mmCIF file of C-alpha atoms in Angstrom:
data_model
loop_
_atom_site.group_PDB
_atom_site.id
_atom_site.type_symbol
_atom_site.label_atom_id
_atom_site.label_comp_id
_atom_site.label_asym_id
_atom_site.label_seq_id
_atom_site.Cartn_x
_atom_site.Cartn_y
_atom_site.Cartn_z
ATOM 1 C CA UNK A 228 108.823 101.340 75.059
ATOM 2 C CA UNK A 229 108.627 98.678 72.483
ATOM 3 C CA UNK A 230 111.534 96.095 72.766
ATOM 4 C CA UNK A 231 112.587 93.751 70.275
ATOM 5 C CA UNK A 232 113.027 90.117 70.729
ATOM 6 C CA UNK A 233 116.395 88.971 72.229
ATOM 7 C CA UNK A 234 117.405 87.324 69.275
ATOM 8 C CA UNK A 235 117.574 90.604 67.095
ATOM 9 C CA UNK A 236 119.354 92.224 69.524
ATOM 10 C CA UNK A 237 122.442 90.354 69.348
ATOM 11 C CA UNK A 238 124.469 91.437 66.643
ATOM 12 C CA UNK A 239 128.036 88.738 66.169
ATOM 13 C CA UNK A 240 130.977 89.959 64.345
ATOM 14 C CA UNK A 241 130.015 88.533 61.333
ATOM 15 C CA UNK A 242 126.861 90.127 60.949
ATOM 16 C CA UNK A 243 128.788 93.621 61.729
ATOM 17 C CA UNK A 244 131.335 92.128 58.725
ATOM 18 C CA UNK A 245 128.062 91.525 56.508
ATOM 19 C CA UNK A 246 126.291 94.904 57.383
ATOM 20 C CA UNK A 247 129.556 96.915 56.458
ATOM 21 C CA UNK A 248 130.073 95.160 53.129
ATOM 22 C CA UNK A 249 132.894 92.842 54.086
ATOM 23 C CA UNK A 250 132.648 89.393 52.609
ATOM 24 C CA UNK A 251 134.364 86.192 54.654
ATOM 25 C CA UNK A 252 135.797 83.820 52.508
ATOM 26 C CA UNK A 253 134.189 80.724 52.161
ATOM 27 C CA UNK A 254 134.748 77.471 53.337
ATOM 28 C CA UNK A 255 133.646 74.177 52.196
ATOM 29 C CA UNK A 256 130.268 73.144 53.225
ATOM 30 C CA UNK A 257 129.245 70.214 55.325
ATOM 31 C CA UNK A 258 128.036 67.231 53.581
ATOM 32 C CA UNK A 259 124.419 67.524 54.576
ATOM 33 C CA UNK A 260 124.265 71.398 54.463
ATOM 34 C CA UNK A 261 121.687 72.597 51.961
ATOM 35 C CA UNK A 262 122.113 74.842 49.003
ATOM 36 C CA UNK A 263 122.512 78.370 50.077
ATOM 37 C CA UNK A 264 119.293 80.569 49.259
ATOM 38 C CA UNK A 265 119.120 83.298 46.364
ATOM 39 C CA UNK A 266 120.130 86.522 47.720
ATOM 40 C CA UNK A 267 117.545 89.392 46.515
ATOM 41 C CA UNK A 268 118.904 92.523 45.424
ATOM 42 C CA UNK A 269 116.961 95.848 44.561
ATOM 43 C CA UNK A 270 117.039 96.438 40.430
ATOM 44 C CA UNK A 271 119.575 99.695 41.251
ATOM 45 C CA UNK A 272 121.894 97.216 42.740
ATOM 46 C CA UNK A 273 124.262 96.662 40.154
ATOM 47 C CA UNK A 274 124.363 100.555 40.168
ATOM 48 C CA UNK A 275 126.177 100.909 44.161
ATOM 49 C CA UNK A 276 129.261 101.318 44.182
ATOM 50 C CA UNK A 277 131.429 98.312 44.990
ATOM 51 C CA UNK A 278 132.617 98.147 48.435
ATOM 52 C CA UNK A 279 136.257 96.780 49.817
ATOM 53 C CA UNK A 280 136.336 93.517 50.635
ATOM 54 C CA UNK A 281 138.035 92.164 53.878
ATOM 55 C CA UNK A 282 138.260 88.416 55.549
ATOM 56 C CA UNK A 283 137.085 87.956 59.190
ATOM 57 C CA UNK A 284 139.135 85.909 60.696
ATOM 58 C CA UNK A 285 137.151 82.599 61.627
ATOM 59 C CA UNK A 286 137.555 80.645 64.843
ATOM 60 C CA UNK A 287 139.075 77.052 64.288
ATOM 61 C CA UNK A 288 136.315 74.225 64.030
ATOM 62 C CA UNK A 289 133.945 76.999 63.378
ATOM 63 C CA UNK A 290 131.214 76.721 59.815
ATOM 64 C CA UNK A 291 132.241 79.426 57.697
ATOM 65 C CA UNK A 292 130.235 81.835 56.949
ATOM 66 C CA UNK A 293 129.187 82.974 53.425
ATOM 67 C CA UNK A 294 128.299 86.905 53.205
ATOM 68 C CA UNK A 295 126.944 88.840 50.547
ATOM 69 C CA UNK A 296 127.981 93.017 50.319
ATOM 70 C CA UNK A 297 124.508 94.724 51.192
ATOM 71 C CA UNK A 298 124.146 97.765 48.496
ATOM 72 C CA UNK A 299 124.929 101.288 49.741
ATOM 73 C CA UNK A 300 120.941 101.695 49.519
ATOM 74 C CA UNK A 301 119.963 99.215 51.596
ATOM 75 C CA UNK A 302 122.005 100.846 54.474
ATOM 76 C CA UNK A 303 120.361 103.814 53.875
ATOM 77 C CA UNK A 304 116.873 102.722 53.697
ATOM 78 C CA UNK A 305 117.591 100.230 56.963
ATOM 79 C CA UNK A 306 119.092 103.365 58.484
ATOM 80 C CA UNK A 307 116.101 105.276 57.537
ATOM 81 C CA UNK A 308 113.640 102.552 59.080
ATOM 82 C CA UNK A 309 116.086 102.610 62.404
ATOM 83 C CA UNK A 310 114.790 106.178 62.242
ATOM 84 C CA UNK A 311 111.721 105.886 62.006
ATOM 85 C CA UNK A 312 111.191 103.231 64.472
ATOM 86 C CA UNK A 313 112.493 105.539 67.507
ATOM 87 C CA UNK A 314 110.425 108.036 66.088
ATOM 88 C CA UNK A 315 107.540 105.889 66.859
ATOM 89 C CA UNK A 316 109.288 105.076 70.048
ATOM 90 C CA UNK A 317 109.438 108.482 70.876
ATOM 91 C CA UNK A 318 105.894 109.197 69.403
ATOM 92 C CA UNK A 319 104.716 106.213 71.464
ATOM 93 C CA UNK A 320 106.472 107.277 75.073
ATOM 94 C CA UNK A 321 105.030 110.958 74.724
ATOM 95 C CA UNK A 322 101.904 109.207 74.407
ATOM 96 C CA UNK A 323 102.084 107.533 77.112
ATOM 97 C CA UNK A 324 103.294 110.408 79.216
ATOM 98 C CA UNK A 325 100.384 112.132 77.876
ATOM 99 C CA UNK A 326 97.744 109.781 79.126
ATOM 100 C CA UNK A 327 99.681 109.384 82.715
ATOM 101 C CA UNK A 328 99.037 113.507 82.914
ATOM 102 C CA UNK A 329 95.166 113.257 81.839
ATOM 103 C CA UNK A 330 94.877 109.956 84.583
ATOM 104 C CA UNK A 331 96.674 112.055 86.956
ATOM 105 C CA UNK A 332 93.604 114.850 86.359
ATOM 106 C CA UNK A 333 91.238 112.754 86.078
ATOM 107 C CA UNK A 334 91.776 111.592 89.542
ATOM 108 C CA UNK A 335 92.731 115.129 91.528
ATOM 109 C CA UNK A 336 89.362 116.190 89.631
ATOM 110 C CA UNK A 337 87.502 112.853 90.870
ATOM 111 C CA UNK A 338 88.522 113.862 94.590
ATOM 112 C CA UNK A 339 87.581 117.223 94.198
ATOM 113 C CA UNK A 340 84.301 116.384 93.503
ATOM 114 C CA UNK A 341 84.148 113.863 95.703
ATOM 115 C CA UNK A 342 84.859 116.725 98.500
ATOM 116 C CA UNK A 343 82.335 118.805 96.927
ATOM 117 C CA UNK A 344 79.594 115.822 97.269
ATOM 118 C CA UNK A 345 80.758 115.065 100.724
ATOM 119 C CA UNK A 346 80.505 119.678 101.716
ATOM 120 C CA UNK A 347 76.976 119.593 99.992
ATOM 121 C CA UNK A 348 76.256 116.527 102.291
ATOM 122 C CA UNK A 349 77.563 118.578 104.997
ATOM 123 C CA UNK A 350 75.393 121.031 104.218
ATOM 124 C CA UNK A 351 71.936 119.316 103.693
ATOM 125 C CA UNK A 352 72.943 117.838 107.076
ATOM 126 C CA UNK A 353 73.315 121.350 108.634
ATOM 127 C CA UNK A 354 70.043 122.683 107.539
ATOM 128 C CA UNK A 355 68.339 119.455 108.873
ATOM 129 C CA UNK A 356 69.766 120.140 112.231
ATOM 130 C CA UNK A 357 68.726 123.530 111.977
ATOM 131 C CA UNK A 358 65.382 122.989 110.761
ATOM 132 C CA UNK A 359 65.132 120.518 113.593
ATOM 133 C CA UNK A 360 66.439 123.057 115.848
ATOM 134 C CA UNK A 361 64.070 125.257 115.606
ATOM 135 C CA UNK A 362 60.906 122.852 116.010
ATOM 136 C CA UNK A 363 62.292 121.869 119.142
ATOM 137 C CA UNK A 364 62.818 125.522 120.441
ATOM 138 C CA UNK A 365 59.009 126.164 120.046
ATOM 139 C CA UNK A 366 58.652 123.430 122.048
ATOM 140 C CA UNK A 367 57.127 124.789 125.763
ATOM 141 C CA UNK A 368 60.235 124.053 128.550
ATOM 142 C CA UNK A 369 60.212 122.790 131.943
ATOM 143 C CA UNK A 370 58.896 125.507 133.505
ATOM 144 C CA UNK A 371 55.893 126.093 130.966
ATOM 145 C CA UNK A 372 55.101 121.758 131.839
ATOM 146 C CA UNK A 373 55.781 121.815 135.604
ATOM 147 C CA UNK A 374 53.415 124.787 135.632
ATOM 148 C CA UNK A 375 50.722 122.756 133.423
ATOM 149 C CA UNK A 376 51.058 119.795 135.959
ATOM 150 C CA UNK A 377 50.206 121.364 138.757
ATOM 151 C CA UNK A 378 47.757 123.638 137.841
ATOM 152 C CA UNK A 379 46.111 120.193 136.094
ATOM 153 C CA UNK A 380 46.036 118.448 139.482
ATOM 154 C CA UNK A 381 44.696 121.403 141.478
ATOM 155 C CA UNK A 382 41.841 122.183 139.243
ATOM 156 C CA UNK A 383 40.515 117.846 139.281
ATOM 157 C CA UNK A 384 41.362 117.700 142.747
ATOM 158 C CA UNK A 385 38.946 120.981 143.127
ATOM 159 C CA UNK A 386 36.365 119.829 140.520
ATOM 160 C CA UNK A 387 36.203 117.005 142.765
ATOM 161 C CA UNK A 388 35.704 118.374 145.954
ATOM 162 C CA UNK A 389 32.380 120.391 144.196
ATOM 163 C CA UNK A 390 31.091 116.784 142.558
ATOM 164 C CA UNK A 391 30.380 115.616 146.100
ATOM 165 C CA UNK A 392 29.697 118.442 147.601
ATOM 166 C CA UNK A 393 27.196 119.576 145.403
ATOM 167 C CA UNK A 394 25.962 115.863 145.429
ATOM 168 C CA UNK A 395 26.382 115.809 141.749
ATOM 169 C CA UNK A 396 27.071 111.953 141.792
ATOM 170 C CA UNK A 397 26.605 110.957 138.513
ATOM 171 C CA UNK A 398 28.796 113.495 137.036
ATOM 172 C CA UNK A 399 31.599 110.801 138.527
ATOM 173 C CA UNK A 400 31.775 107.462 136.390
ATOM 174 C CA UNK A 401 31.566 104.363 138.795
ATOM 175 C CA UNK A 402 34.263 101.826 139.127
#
């Protein structure tokens, strides 16, 4: 929400008396007080129709205050500028509730996908295993290579046993 500065917040008495048309009497200035500045009034001014006057009561000691009746118009038109500033306010917090909805997506959709990437890795994983799997299977067992060992030693110790008996020497590399 937008918030004003702390020193337009506070609103005295006299500024209430000013805003509502009611005029303090004034008081003699202080010696080194400067002029009071021209007060501004819109050209339909003269037009609004007067206002009571009433005297705040001033604290003892205190500066008076000199107050000038703000126009019937101006009210309105600072009314309708109060209104349009929590408008905005309002505007501005929908907004804002808005974009904490679409983050709020945004990041339930950004974890479903990242559960999506992490099932497809899942995946690609399984078919490797798989894939591997089923090399291995062909793969002969312990049977098939216990089988191939001994038949292996059998036939060189045989093949052997014919080199010398046969006398076939050279078929036998020397040491």
């Amino acid at each position: 929400m937008i918030d004003a500065a702390p020193s337009t917040r506070t609103v005295n008495a006299a500024d209430t008396a000013l805003l509502q048309g009611q005029v303090p009497t004034p008081a003699a200035p202080p010696p080194n007080a400067a002029p009071a500045a021209p007060v501004h009034l819109l050209p339909n001014a003269a037009a609004a129709p007067a206002q009571p006057q009433i005297q705040a009561p001033l604290p003892p000691g205190a500066p008076a205050r000199i107050a000038v009746s703000l126009p019937t118009q101006l009210v309105d038109q600072l009314a309708r500028i109060e209104d349009k500033a929590s408008r905005i306010e309002d505007k501005y917090a929908r907004s804002e509730a808005l974009l904490t909805r679409v983050e709020d997506r945004i990041e339930a959709a950004t974890a479903r996908m990242n559960e999506a990437a992490r099932q497809t890795d899942l995946a690609a994983l399984r078919n490797e295993v798989r894939a591997l799997a089923e090399r291995t299977g062909r793969l002969p067992g312990l049977g098939a290579l216990m089988l191939t060992a001994l038949v292996t030693a059998v036939l060189t110790v045989a093949l052997t046993l014919a080199a010398q008996r046969y006398n076939l020497q050279g078929l036998i590399p020397p040491r």
